[in-house]
XYZ file of C-alpha atoms in Angstrom:
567
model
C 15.724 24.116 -75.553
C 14.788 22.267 -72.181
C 11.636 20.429 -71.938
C 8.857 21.801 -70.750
C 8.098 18.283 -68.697
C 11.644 17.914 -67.541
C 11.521 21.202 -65.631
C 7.779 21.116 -64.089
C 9.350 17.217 -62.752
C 12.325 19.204 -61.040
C 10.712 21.991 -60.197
C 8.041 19.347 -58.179
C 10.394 17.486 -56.826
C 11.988 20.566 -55.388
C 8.763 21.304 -53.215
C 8.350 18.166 -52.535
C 12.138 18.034 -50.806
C 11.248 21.367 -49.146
C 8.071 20.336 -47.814
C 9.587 17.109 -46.286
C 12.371 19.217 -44.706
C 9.724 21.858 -42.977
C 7.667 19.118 -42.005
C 10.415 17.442 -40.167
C 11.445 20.617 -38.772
C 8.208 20.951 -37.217
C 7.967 17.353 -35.417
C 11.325 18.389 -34.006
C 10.345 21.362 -32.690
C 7.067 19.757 -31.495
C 9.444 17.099 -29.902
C 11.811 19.529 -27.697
C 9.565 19.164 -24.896
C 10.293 15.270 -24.539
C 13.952 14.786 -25.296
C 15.488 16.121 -22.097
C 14.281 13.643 -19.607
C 15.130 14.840 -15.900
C 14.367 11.776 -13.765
C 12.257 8.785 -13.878
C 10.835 7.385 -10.279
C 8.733 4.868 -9.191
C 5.391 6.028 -7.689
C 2.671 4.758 -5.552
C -1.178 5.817 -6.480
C -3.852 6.836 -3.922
C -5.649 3.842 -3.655
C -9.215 3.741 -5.167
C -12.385 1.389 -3.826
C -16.062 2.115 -2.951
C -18.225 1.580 -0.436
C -21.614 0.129 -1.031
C -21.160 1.888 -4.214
C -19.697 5.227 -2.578
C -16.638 5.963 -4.289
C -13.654 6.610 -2.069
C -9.755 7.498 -3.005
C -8.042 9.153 -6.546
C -10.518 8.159 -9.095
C -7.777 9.313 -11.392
C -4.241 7.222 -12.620
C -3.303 9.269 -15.765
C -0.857 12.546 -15.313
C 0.158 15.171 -17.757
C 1.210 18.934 -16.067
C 3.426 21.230 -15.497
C 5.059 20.916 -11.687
C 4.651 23.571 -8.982
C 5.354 23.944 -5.739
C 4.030 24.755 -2.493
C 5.028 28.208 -2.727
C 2.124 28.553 -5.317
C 0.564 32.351 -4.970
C -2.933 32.634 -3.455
C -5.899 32.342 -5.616
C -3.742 30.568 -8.214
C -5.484 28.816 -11.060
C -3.799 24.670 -9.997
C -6.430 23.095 -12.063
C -3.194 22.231 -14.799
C -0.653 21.963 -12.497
C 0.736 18.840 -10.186
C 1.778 20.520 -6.885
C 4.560 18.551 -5.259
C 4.295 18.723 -1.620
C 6.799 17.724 0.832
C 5.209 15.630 4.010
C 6.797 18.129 6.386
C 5.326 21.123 4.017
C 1.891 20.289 4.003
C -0.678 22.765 5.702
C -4.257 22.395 6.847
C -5.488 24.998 4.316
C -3.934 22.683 1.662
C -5.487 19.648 3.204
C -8.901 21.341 3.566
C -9.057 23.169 0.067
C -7.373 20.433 -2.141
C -8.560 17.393 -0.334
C -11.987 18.044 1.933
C -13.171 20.419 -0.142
C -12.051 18.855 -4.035
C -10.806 22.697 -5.308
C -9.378 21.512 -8.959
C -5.974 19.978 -9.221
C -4.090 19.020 -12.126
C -2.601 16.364 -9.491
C -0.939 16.240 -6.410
C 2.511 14.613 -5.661
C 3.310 14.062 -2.249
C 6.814 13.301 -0.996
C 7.556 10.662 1.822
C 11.011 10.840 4.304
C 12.704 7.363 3.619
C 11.861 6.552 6.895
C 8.828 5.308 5.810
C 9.905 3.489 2.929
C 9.408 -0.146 3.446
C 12.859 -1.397 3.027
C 13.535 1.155 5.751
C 15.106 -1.624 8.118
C 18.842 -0.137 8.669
C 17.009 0.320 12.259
C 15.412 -2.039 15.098
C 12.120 -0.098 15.410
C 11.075 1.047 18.376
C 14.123 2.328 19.950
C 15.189 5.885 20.194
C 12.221 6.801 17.572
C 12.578 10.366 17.929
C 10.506 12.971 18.479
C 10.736 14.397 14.897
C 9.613 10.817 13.345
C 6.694 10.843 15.812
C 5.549 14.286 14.617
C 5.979 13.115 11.272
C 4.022 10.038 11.514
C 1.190 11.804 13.132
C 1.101 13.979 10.107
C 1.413 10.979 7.814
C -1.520 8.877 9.947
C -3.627 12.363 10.064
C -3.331 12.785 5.968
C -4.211 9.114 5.268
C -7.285 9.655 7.004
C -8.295 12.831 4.933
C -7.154 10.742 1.323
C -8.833 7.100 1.610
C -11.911 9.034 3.325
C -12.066 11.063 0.704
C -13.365 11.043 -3.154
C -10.526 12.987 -5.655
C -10.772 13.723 -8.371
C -7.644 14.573 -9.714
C -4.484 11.742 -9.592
C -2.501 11.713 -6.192
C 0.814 9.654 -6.085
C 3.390 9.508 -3.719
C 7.152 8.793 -4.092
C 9.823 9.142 -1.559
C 12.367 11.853 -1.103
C 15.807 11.883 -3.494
C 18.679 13.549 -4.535
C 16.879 14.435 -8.106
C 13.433 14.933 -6.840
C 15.068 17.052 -4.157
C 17.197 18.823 -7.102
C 13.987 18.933 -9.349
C 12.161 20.894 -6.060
C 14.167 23.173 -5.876
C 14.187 24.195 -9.597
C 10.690 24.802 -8.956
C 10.558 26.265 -6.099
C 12.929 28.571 -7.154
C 10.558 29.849 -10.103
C 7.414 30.097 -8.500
C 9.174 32.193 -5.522
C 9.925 34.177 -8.411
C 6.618 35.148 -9.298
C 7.491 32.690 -12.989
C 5.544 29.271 -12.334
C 5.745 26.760 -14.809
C 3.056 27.003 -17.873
C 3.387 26.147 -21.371
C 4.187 29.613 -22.167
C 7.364 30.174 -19.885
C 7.996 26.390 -19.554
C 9.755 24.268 -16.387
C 8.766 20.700 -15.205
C 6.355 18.475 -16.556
C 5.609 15.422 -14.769
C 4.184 12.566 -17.101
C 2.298 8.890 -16.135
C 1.007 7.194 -18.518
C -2.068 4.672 -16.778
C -5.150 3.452 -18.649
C -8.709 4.070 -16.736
C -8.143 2.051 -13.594
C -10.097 -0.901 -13.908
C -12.360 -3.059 -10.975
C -11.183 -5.839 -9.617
C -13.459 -8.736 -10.462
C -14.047 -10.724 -7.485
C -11.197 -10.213 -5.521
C -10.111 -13.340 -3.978
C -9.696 -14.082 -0.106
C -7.188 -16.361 1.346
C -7.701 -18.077 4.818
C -4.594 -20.433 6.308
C -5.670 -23.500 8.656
C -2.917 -25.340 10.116
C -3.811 -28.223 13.163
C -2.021 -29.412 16.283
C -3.611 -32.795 17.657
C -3.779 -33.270 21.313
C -3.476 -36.717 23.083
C -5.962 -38.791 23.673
C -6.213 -41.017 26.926
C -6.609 -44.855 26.338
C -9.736 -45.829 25.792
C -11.087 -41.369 25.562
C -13.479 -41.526 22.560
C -14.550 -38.079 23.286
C -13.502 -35.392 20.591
C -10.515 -33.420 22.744
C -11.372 -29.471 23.289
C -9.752 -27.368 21.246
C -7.691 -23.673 21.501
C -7.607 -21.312 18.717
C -4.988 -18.810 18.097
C -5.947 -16.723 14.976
C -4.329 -13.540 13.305
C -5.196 -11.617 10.078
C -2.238 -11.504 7.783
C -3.412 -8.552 5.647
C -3.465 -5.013 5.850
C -4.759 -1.522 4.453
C -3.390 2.093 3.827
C -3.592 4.607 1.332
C -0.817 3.372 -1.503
C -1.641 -0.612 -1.408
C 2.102 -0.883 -3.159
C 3.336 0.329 0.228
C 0.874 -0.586 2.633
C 3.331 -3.631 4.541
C 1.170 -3.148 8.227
C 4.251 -4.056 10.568
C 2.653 -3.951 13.460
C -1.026 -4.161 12.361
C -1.295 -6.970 11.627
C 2.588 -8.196 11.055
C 3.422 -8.204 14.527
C 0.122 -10.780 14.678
C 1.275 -13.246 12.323
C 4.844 -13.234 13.877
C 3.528 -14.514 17.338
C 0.753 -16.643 15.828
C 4.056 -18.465 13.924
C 6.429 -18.052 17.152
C 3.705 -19.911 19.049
C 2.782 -23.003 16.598
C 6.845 -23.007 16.419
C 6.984 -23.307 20.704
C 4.361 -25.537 20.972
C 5.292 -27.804 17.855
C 7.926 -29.270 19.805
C 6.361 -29.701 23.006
C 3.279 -31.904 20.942
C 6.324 -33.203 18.996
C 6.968 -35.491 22.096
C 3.627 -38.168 23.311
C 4.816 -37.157 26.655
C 4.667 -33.259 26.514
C 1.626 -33.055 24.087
C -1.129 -31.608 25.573
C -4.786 -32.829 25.922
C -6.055 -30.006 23.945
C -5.762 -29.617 20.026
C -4.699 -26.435 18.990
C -5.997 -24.759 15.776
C -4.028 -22.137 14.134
C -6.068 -19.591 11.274
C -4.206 -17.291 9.151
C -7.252 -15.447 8.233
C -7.715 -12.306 5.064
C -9.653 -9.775 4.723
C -9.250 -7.859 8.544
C -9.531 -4.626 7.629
C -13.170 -5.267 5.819
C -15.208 -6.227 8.891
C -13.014 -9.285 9.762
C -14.644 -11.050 6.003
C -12.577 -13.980 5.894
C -12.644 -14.544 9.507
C -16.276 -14.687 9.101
C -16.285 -17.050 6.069
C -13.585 -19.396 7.547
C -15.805 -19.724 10.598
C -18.898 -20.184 8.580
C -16.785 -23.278 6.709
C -16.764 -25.053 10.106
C -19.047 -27.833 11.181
C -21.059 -27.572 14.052
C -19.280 -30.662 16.218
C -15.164 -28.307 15.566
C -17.058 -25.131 16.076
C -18.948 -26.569 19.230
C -15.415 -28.430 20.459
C -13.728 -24.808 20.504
C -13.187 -23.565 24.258
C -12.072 -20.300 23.469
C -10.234 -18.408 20.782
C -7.154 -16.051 21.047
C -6.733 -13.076 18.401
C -3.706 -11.497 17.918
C -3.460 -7.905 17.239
C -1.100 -5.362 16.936
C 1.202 -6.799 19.564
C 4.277 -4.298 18.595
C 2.135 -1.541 20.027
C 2.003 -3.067 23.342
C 5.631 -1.597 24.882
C 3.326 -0.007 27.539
C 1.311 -3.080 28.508
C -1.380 -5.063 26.497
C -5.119 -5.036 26.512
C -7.356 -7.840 26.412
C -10.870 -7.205 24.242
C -13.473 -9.414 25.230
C -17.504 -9.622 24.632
C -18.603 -11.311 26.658
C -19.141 -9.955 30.546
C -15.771 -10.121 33.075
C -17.837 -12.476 34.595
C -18.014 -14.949 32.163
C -16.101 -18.354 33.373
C -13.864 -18.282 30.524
C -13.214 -14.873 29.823
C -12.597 -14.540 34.016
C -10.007 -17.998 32.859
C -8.187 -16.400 29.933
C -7.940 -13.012 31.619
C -6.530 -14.272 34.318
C -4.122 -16.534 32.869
C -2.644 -13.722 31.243
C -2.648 -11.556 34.036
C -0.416 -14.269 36.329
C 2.316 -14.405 33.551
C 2.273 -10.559 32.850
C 2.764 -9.693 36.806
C 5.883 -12.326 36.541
C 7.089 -10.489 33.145
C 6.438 -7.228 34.269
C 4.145 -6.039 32.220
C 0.538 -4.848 32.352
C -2.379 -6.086 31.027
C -5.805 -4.587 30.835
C -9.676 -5.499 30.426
C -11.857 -4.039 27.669
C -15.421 -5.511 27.318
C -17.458 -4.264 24.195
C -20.817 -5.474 24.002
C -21.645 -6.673 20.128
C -24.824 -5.404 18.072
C -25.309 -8.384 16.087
C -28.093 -5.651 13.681
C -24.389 -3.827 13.543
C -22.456 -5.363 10.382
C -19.484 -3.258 11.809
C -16.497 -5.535 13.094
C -14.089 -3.800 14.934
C -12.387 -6.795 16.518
C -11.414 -10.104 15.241
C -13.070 -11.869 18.400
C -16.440 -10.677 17.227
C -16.839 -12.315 14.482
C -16.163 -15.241 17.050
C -19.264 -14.092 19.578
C -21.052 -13.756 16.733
C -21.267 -17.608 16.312
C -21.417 -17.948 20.240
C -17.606 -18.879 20.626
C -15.709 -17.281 23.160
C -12.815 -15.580 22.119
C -10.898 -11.819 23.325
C -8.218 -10.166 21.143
C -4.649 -9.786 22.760
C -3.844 -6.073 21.770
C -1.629 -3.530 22.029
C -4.338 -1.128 21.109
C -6.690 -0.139 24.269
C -9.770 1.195 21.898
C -11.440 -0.154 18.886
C -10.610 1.143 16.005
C -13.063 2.603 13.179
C -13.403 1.037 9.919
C -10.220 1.112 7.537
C -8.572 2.948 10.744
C -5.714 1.217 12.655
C -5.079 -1.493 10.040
C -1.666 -0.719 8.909
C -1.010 2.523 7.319
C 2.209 4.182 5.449
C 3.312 5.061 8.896
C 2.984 1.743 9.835
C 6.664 0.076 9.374
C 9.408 -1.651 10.662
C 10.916 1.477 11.971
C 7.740 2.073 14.395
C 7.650 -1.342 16.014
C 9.099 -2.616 18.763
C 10.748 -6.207 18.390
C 10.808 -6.237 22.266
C 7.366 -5.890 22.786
C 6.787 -8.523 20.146
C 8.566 -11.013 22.185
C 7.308 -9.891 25.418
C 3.792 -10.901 23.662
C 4.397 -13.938 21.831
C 6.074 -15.326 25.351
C 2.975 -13.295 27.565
C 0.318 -15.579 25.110
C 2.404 -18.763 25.064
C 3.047 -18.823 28.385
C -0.764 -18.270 29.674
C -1.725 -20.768 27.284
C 0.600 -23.567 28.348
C -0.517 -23.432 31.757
C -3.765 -23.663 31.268
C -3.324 -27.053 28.642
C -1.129 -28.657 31.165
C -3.256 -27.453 34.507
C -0.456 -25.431 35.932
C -2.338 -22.263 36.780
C -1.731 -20.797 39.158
C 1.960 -21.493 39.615
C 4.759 -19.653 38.773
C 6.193 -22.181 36.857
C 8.056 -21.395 33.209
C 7.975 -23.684 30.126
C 9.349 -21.310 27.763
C 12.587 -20.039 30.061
C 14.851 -18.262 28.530
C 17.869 -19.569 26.849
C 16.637 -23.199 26.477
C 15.009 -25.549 23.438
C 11.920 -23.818 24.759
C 12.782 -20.420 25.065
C 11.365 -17.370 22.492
C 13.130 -17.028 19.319
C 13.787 -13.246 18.973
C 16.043 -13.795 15.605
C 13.090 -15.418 14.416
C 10.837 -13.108 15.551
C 13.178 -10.610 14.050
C 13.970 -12.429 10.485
C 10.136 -12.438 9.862
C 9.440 -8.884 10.857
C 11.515 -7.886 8.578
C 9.370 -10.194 5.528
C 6.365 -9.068 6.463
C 7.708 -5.245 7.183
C 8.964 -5.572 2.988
C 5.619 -6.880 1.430
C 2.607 -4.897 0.822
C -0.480 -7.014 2.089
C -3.735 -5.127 1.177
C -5.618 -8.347 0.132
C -7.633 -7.540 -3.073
C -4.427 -7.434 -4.556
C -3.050 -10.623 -3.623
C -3.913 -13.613 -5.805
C -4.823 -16.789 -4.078
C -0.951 -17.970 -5.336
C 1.117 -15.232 -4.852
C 4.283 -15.932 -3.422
C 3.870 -14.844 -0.034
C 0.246 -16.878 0.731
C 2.882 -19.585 -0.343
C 5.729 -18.779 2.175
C 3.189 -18.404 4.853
C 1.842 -22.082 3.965
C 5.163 -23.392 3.657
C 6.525 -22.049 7.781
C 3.077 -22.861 9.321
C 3.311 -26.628 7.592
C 6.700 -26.692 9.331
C 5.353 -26.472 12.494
C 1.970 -28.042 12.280
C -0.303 -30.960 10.709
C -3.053 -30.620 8.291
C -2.524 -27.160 6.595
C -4.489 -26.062 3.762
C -5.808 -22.917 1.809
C -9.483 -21.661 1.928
C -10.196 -19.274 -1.252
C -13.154 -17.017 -1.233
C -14.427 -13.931 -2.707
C -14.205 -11.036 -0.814
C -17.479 -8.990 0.164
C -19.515 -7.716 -2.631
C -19.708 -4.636 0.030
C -15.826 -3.151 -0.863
C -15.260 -2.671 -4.634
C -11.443 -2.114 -5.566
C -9.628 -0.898 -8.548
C -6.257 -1.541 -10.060
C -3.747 0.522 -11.179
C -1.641 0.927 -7.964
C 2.379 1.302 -9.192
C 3.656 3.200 -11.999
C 6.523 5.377 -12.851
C 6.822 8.837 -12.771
C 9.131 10.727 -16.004
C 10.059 14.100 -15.554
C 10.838 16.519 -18.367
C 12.370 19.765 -17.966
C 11.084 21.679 -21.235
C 11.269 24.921 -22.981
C 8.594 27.334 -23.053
C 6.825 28.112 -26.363
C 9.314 31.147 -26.783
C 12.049 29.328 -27.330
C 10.331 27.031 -29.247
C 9.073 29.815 -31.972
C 12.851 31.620 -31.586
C 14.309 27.963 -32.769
C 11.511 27.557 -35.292
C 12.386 30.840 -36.843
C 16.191 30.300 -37.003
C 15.880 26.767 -38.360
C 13.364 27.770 -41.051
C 15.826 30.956 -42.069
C 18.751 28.424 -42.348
C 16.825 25.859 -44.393
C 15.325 28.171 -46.373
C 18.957 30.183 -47.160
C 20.463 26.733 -47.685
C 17.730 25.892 -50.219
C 18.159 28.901 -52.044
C 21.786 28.721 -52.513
C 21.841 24.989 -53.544
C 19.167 25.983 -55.976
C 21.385 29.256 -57.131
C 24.287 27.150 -57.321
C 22.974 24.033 -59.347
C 20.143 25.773 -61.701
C 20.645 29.399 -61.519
C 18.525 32.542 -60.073
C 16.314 32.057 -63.001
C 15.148 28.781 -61.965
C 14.801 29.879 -58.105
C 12.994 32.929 -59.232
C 10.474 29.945 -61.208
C 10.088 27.913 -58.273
C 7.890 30.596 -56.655
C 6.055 32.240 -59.901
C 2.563 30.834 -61.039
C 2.344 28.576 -63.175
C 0.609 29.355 -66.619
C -3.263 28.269 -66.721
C -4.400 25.699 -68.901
C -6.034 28.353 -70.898
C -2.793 30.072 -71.525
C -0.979 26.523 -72.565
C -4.303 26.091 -75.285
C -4.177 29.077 -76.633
């Protein structure tokens, strides 16, 4: 006779083996949805900061919903889902519901043309830009506008057009013109990041580049020599800060302010050709944020450099200027030295060809607006204009840089045209040739403009995001830009600061993008229900096979009470 013990043991570890074997069945099932991975992309989140506390941008990172398209039905319920939108798609209801108006979300996905991607350099920009890439990029500049002025509430990403995004699109679009959009129930795309809570940036840091050329002295001159600044900010702004690269605002700045210490290195390499002016050269941060480390590099000055300064020349945006250049000032026309630099420029631009305009702007030193870097000059009762390709001043976080802002929309040409307009003017007036139409910088000589190296650094600063919270005080490129100013001119060092308490920025900026093409929950139950008929047949036929019907029949009848076993 079997023992009683024996056979409860078995008949225990039996449930215990069929439990485990449900339970697994279940995670499986519950696992279907992330085993069939569609694509994985990099993408590029709506950049988050406030203003004097306002909060701007996606105040979102995180991203868990099923995809859908921009064929969504009217009146649809989108609070679960992440629309992906096309840039050629988009609509101004979409823009007005989704973005000026906040209507829920589950998250938005908006897909770029590679020709704004910043490796995009297979062209020279600024020839044959066609009419198509113009309308796009005035769609691109118009949406910016709407998204960094704007406070989301729902994660917004963007990612540039592919052969499996493209693929994955049309899945979906497919569906929802088919009346079946993706939900949990008939199941489609799900598009997964994984981000903690975005995080502020404790004090982000600034980083201002000062670089000298020393004039000659006369024998016996003990009189501090005048001095000429030529300044450019080297940082930008846009809407993804992982692609915000600002080639022409400010790139194209920072190329002539390094094509000019290059040209005028070698003339004050030589006693006899250096001039009887020192020229300072300022790499300054924080432009798009009122001009803040303009403002705190100037502040670091002491009142005999700041007093020795005749005038200043800013650099901005000089790739725009294909059509002529503009010259900011704020000071009055009249004004001996703006009346000097203005028409300086003016002599070399009738002998280039090109035309160049006056634009005075009066400061309002109550204003703490800065729409030009010259002001923050005025401000401290320097005189100083900006050299622009831009005729009008631009708003705040407007005009400085952009997505649309890339190699492929600047013109090298009018780069050069610049950097040679600037150098030029400012040669004649150190050596006291103005006036005459005579060239230093000619064409095809030691002299001449460098367009290859105009060109080869372009194409650096059209490949590296520059929105300057995110740039630590060593990062790499602070470093190169060091490194080519120190091989041009004496006495360059680094001044760190904090930016403005004003601007408040948060991380989280890159992250990657998995989508999942899953089942809906139909399937899911159908699969449930055939694996738990073939375990549970299985289970029954081992046990028939190896105990006998009499102990399956056990396995399922109660057990005796304690009662019964007493008695």
């Amino acid at each position: 006779m079997a023992n009683p013990t024996n056979a409860a043991e078995g008949r225990r570890q039996m449930f215990e083996s069929f439990y485990s074997v449900i339970a697994l069945v279940f995670i499986l099932v519950a696992c279907v949805e992330l085993c069939d991975a569609s694509t994985v992309v990099d993408v590029y989140r709506l950049i988050q900061y406030d203003i004097a506390g306002v909060p701007f941008g996606s105040r979102v990172a995180s991203l868990n919903h099923h995809a859908g398209s921009s064929l969504f039905a009217p009146g649809s319920d989108l609070s679960r889902t992440v629309v992906i939108f096309p840039l050629s798609e988009l609509n101004e209801t979409f823009i007005r519901e989704y973005i000026e108006q906040g209507k829920p979300l589950g998250g938005l996905l908006l897909l770029l043309p590679r020709i704004f991607h910043p490796d995009n350099s297979e062209t020279v920009g600024g020839h044959g830009v066609s009419s198509d890439k113009e309308n796009l990029k005035k769609i691109l500049v118009n949406l910016e506008q709407k998204l960094i002025h704007s406070s989301i509430h729902y994660p917004v990403y963007f990612a540039f057009e592919d052969e499996d995004l493209d693929s994955v699109l049309a899945d979906i679009k497919k569906n929802d013109a088919a009346g079946q959009p993706a939900t949990a129930t008939t199941g489609g795309y799900k598009l997964i990041v994984t981000s903690p809570t975005p995080k502020k940036l404790t004090s982000p840091t600034i980083t201002n580049i000062q670089g000298w050329l020393p004039g000659l002295k006369g024998d016996g001159d003990s009189n501090q020599l005048p001095t000429i600044a030529i300044v450019a900010s080297y940082d930008t702004f846009g809407a993804a800060p992982g692609l915000s690269v600002g080639s022409d605002s400010n790139g194209s700045g920072v190329v002539g302010l390094l094509e000019i210490a290059r040209l005028f290195s070698i003339l004050y390499s030589n006693p006899h050709t250096r001039g009887k002016y020192n020229l300072l050269f300022g790499l300054t941060s924080g432009g798009p944020y009122n001009y803040n480390g303009t403002h705190k590099w100037l502040r670091s000055f002491d009142q005999r450099l700041r007093e020795s300064i005749d005038y200043a020349i800013c650099l901005n945006s000089l790739g725009s200027g294909e059509n002529g250049l503009w010259v900011h000032v704020s000071k009055p026309p009249e004004n001996a030295y703006v009346k000097q630099i203005f028409e300086g420029l003016s002599d070399v631009a009738q002998e280039l060809g090109l035309k160049v305009g006056l634009k005075h702007k009066k400061i309002n030193i109550s204003n703490s607006r800065v729409a030009w870097e010259h002001e923050q000059f005025s401000r401290l009762r320097v005189t100083a204009a900006t050299v622009s390709g831009l005729s009008v001043a631009p708003n705040l976080l407007e005009n400085t840089g952009g997505l649309s802002d890339n190699r492929e929309f600047v013109s090298e040409d009018a780069v050069v045209q610049s950097v040679k307009l600037v150098a030029e003017s400012l040669a004649r007036h150190i050596y006291g040739q103005q006036g005459k139409k005579m060239e230093i910088f000619a064409d095809n000589t030691s002299l001449g403009v460098n367009p290859f190296y105009i060109k080869s650094w372009l194409h650096l600063l059209s490949t590296t995001p520059r929105v300057a919270p995110f740039l630590s005080k060593d990062n790499p490129f602070i470093m190169a830009l060091k490194k080519e100013l120190a091989d041009h001119v004496a006495e360059v060092n680094l001044q760190h600061d904090v930016l403005d308490g004003m601007f408040t920025f948060y991380d989280s900026t890159v992250a990657t993008l998995q989508i999942y093409q899953v089942a809906s929950v139909t399937f899911d139950l159908l699969l449930l229900l055939v694996l738990g008929s073939y375990l549970i047949t299985l289970f029954s036929f081992l046990v028939i096979t190896t105990r006998g019907v009499d102990d399956l029949i056990s396995l399922f009848r109660r057990p005796p009470s304690r009662k019964a076993k007493a008695a």
